[in-house]
Tab-separated table of C-alpha atoms in Angstrom:
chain	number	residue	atom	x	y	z
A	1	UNK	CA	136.956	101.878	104.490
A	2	UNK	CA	139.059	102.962	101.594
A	3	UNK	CA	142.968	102.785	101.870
A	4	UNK	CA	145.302	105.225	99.523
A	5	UNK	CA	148.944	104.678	98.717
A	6	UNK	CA	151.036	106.235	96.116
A	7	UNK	CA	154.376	104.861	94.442
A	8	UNK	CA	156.974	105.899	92.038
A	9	UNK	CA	159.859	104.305	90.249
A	10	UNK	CA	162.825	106.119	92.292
A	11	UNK	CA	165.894	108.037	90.350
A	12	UNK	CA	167.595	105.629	88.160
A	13	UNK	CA	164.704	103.675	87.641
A	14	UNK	CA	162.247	106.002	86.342
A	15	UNK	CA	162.741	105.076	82.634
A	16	UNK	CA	158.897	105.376	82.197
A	17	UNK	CA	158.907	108.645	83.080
A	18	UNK	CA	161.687	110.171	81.325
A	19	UNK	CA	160.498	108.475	78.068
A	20	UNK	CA	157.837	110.526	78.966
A	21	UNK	CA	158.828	113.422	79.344
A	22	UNK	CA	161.201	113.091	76.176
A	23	UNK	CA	158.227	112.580	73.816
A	24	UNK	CA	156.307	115.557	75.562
A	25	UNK	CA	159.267	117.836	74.478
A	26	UNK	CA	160.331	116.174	71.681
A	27	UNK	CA	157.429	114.803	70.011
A	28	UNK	CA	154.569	117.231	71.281
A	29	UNK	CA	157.257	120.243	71.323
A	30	UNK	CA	156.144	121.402	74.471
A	31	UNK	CA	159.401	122.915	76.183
A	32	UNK	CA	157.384	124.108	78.552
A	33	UNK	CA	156.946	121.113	80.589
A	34	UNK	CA	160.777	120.815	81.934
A	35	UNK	CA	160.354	117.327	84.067
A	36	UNK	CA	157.683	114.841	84.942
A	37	UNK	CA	156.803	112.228	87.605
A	38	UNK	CA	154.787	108.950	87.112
A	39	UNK	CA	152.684	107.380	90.467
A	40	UNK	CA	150.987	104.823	90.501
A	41	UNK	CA	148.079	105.354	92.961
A	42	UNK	CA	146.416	102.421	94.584
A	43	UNK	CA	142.885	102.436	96.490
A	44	UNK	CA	141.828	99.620	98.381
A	45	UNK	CA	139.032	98.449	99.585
A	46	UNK	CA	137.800	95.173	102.013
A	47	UNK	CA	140.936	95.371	104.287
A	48	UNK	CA	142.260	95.372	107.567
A	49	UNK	CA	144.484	98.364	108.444
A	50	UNK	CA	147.560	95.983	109.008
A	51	UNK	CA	146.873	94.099	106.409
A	52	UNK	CA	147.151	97.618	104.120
A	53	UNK	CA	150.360	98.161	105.791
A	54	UNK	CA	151.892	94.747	105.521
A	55	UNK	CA	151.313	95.391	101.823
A	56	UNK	CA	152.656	98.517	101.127
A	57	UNK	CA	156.384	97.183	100.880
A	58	UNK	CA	155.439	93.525	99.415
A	59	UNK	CA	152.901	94.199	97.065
A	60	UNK	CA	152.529	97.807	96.110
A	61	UNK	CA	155.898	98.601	96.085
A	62	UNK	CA	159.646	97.337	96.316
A	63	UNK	CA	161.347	99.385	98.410
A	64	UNK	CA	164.708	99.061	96.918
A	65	UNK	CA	163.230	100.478	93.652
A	66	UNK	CA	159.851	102.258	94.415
A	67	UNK	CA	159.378	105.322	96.814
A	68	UNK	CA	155.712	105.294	98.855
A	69	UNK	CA	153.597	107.860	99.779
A	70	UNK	CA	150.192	108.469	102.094
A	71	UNK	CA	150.159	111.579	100.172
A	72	UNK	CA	150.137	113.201	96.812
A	73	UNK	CA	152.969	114.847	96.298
A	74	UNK	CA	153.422	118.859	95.636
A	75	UNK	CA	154.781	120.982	92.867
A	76	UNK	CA	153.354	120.949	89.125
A	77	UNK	CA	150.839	120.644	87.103
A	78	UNK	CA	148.346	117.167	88.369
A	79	UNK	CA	146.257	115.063	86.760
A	80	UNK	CA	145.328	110.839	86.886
A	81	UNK	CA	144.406	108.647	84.638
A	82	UNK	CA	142.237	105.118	84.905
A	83	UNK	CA	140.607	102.846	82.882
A	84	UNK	CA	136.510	102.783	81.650
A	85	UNK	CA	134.696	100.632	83.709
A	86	UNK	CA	134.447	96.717	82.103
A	87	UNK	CA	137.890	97.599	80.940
A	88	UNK	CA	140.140	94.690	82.660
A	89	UNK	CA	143.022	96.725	84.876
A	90	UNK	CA	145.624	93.714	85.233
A	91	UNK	CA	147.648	95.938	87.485
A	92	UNK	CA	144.923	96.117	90.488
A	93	UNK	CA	143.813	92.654	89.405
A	94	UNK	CA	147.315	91.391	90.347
A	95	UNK	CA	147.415	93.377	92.890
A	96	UNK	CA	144.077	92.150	94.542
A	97	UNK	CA	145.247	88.394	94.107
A	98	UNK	CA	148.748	89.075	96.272
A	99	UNK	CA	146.964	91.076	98.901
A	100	UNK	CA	144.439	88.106	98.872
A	101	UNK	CA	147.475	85.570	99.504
A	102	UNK	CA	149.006	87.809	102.592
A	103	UNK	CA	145.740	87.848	104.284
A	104	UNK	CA	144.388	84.685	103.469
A	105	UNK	CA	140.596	85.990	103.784
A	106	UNK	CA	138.510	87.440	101.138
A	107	UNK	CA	139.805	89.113	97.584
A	108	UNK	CA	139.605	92.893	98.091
A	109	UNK	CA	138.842	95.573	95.733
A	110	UNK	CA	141.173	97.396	94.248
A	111	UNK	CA	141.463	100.221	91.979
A	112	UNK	CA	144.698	101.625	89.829
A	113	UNK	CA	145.166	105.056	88.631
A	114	UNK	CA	147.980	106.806	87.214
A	115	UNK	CA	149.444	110.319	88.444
A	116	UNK	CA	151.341	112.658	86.462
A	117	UNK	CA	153.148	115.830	87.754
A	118	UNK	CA	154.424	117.732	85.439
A	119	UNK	CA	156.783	120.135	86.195
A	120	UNK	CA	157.211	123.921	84.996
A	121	UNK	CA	154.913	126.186	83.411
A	122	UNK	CA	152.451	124.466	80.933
A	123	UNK	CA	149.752	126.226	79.633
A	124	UNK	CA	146.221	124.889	79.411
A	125	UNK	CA	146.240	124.612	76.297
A	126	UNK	CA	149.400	122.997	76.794
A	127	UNK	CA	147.874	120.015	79.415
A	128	UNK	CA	145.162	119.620	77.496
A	129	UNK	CA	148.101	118.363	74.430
A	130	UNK	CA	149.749	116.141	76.763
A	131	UNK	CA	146.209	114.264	78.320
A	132	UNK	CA	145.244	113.601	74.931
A	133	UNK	CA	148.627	111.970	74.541
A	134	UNK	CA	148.353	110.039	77.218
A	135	UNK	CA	144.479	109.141	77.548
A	136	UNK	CA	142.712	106.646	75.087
A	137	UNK	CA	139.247	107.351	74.956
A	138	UNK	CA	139.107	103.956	73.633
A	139	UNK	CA	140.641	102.530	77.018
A	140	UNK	CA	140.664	104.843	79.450
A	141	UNK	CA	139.758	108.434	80.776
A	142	UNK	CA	140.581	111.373	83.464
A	143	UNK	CA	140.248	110.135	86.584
A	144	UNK	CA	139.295	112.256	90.141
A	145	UNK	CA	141.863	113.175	92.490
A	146	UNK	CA	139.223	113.080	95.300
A	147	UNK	CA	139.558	110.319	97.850
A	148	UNK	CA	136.866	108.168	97.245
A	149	UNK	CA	134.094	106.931	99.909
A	150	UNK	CA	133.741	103.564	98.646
A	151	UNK	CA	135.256	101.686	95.272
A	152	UNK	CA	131.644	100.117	95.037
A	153	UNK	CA	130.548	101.391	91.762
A	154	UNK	CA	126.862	101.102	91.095
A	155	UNK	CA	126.333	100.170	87.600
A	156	UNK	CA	123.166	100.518	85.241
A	157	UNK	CA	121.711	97.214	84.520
A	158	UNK	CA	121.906	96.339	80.618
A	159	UNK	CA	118.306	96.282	78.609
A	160	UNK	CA	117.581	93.717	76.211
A	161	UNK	CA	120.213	93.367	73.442
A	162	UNK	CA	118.407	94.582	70.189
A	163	UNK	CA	117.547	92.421	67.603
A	164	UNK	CA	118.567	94.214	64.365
A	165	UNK	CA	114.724	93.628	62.535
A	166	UNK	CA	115.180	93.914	58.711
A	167	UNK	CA	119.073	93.145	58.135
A	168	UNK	CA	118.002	90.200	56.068
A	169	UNK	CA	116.326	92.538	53.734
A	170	UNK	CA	119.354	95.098	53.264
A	171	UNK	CA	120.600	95.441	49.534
A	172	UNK	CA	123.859	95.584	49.003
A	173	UNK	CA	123.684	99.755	49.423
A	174	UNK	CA	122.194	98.759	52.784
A	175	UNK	CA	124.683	96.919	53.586
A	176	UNK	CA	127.003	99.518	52.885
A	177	UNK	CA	125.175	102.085	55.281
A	178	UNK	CA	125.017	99.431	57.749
A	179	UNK	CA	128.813	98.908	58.288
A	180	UNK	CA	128.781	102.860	58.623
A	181	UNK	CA	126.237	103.489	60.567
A	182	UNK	CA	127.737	100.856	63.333
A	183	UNK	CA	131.258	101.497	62.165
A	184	UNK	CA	132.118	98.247	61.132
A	185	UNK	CA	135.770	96.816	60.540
A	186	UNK	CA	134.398	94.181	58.015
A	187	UNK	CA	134.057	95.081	54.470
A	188	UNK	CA	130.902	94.311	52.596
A	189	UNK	CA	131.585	90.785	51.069
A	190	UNK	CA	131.804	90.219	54.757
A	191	UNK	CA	128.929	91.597	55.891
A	192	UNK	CA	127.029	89.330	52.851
A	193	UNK	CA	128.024	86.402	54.175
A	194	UNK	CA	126.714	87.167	57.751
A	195	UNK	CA	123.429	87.815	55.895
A	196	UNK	CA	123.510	84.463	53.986
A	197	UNK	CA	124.410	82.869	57.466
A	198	UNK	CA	121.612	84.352	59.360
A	199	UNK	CA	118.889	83.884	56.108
A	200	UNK	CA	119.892	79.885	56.706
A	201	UNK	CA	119.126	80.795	60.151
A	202	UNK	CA	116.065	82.542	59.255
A	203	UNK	CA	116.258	85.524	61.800
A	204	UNK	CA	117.389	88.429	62.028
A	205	UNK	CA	120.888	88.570	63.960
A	206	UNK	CA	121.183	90.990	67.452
A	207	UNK	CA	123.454	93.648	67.535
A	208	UNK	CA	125.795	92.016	70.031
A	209	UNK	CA	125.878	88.969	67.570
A	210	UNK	CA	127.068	91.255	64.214
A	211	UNK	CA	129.491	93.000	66.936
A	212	UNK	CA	131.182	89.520	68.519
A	213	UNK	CA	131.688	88.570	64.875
A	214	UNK	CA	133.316	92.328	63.455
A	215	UNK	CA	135.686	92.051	67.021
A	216	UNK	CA	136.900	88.305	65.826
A	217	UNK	CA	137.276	89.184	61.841
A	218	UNK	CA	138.836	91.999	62.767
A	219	UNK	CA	142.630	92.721	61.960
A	220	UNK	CA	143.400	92.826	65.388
A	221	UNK	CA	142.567	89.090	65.922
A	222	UNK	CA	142.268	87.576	62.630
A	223	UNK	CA	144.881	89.904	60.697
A	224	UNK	CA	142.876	90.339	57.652
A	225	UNK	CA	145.950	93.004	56.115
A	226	UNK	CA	147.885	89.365	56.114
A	227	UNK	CA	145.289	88.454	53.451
A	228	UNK	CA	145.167	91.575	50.970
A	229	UNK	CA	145.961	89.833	47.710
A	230	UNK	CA	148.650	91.412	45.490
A	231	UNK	CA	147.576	91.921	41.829
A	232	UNK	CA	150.705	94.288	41.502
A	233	UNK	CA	154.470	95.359	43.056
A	234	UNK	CA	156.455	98.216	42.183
A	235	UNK	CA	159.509	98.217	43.901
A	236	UNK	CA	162.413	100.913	43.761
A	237	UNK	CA	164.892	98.953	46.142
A	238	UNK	CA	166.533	96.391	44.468
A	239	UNK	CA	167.119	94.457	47.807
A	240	UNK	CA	163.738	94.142	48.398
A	241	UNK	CA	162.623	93.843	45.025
A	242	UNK	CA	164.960	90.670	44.510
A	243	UNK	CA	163.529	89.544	47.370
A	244	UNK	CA	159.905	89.677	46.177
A	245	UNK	CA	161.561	87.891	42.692
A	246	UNK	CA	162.929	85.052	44.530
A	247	UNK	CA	159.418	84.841	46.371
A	248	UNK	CA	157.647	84.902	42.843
A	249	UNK	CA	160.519	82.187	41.868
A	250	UNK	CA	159.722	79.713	45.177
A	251	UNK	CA	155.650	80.324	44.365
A	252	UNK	CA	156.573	78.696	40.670
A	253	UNK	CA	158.320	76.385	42.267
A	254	UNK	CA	155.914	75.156	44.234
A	255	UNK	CA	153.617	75.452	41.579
A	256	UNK	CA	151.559	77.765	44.155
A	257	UNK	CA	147.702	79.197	42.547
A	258	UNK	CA	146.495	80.710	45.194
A	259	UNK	CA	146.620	84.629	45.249
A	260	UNK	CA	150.052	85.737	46.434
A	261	UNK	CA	149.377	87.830	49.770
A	262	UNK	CA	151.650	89.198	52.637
A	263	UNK	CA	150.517	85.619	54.547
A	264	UNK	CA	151.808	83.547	51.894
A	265	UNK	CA	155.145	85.917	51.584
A	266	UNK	CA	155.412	85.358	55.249
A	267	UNK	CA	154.803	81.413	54.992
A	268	UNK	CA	156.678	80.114	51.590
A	269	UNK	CA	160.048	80.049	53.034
A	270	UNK	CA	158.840	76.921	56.083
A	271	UNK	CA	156.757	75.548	52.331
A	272	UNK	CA	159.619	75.361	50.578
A	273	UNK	CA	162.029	73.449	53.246
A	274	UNK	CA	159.167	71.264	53.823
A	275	UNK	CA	159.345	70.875	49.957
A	276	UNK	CA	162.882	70.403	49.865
A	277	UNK	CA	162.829	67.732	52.292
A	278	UNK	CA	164.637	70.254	55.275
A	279	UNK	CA	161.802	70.330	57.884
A	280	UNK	CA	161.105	66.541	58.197
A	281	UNK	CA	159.874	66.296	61.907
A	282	UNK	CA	157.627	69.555	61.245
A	283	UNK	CA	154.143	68.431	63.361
A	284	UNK	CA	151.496	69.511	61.218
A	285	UNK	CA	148.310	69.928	63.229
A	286	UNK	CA	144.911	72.005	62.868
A	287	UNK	CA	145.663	72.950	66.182
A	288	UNK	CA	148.979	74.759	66.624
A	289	UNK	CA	149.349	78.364	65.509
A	290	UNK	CA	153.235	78.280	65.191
A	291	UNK	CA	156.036	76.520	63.904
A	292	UNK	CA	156.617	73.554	65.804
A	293	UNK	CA	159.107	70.254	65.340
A	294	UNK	CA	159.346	67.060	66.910
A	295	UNK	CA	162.582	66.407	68.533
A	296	UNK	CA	163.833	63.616	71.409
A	297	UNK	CA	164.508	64.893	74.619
A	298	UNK	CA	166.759	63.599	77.300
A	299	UNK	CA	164.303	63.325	80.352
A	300	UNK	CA	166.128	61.756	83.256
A	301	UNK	CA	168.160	59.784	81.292
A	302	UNK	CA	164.932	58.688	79.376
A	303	UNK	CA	164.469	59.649	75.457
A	304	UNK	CA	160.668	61.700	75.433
A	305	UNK	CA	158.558	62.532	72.219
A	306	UNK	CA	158.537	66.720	72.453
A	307	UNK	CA	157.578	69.301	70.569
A	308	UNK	CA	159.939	72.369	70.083
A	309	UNK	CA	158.060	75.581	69.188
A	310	UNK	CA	160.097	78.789	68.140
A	311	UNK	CA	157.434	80.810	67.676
A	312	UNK	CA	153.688	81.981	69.048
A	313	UNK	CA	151.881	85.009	69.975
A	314	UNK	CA	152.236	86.540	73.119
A	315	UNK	CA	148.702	88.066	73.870
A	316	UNK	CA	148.906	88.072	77.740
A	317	UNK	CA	145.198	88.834	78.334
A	318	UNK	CA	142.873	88.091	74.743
A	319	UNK	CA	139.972	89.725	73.339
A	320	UNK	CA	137.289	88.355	75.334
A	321	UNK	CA	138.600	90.040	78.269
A	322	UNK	CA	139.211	93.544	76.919
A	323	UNK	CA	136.949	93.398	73.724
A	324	UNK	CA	137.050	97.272	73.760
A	325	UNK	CA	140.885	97.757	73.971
A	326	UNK	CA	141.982	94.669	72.631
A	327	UNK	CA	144.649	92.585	73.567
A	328	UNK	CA	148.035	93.330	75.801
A	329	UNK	CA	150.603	91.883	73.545
């Protein structure tokens, strides 16, 4: 049996909401639209009743900051939101973990959609703005207001991935219509080099192959806009154009050849302390993607070896999870 329970932030702590509703009126000029309310709407499935209940106030909800409902509330203009199926929904994930730890039994299913109410008199032309706004088709899509018989959601199985028969052939035109036809982020020296790679291999790659490798040299997880070189600056502020002289004045310094790019802009300054002798205890490994110095550390009155980062990435949930919408950063 399928359990439904709705929540909302309560007055005062609605600041999703009235963000909202300023960017519908503001941004999307749509006066019409004179207030809005955000629900989050949670179906559950695998459950005991009590258990349901039990979580309603611990899990769904805080009660000294959320409002819950059995039912949708009245007045407005209606219409939910959810995420594709395969997309990874970290809300009714989490949410499916806690219930798990107050029953103690098996993981249920859950499933997160979002409710919006808007208030006053849109048109439909008008709602139609405002879901585009709010839905990615990349992400996520309308979702029913119907209650659901069961959150089992039959799925096609997948065919054979295809194998892409004559990419080792392609000229360098080809290639070109290739990375349009499958709308490709890599460019086409990229693309060559995947079909040098693959004549060493002497096959033909599949599609899901050429599309693991576009998702990883993409700018989204290799930042590829960090290596555009710079053959040329003009610059009108003389802030920032002193800037980019002193830069120019470090790289000569250093006596630096390789193209000057926004990565090595962001990167001379920690070159030239280590240069200068300033970042002595720097740890210099393959494997650490920040900044990161050795330093003692008083452990129970013992001196410990540490490492003191001061700066990473903070992708909660990476690409191989949501290779569609990317990562939650």
């Amino acid at each position: 049996m399928v359990y439904r329970i709705y929540t909302e932030r309560k007055k005062g702590f609605d600041a999703e909401a009235r963000a909202l509703l300023a960017d519908i009126r503001e941004l999307l000029q749509i006066k019409s639209v004179t207030s809005l309310r955000l629900l989050n709407r949670y179906d559950v499935e695998n459950i005991d009743r009590s258990v349901f209940e039990a979580c309603i106030s611990t899990v769904f909800s805080e009660p000294q900051t959320d409002n819950a409902y059995y039912e949708l509330p009245e007045g407005g203009a209606v219409f939910a939101t959810e995420y594709l199926p395969g997309q990874f929904d970290q809300r009714a994930d989490s949410c499916a973990q806690c219930i798990q730890f107050v029953s103690g039994g098996e993981k249920p299913t859950v499933r997160n959609a979002r409710i919006y109410i808007l208030g006053g008199n849109p048109t439909e032309l008008e709602l139609a703005a405002v879901k585009k706004y709010v839905i990615n088709p990349v992400e996520s899509r309308e979702a029913s207001l119907e209650m659901p018989e069961t959150l089992d959601i039959p799925y096609d199985v997948p065919g054979d991935v295809p194998v892409l028969d004559g990419f080792l052939e392609l000229d360098r035109d080809g290639l070109s219509a290739f990375i349009a036809e499958y709308g490709l982020a890599m460019d086409l020296e990229d693309i060559m080099f995947c079909q040098d790679y693959f004549k060493t291999e002497n096959r033909c790659p599949t599609l899901t192959e050429i599309r693991m490798i576009d998702t990883y040299w993409s700018d989204h997880c290799r930042h590829t806009t960090f290596s555009t070189i710079i053959d040329k600056a003009d610059i009108e502020d003389g802030d920032v154009k002193a800037g980019f002289d002193r830069y120019v004045k470090i790289r000569s310094e250093l006596g630096r050849t390789k193209p000057m790019t926004l990565m090595d802009i962001a990167t001379i300054g920690a070159k030239y302390l280590r240069k200068t002798g300033h970042l002595e205890r720097l740890d210099e490994s393959e494997e650490i993607n920040a900044c990161t110095v050795k330093v003692k550390v008083d452990v129970d009155g013992k001196d410990e070896d540490w490492l003191f980062l001061f700066k990473n990435e903070t992708h909660n949930h990476p690409t191989e999870i949501e290779p569609f919408g990317g990562a939650a950063t």
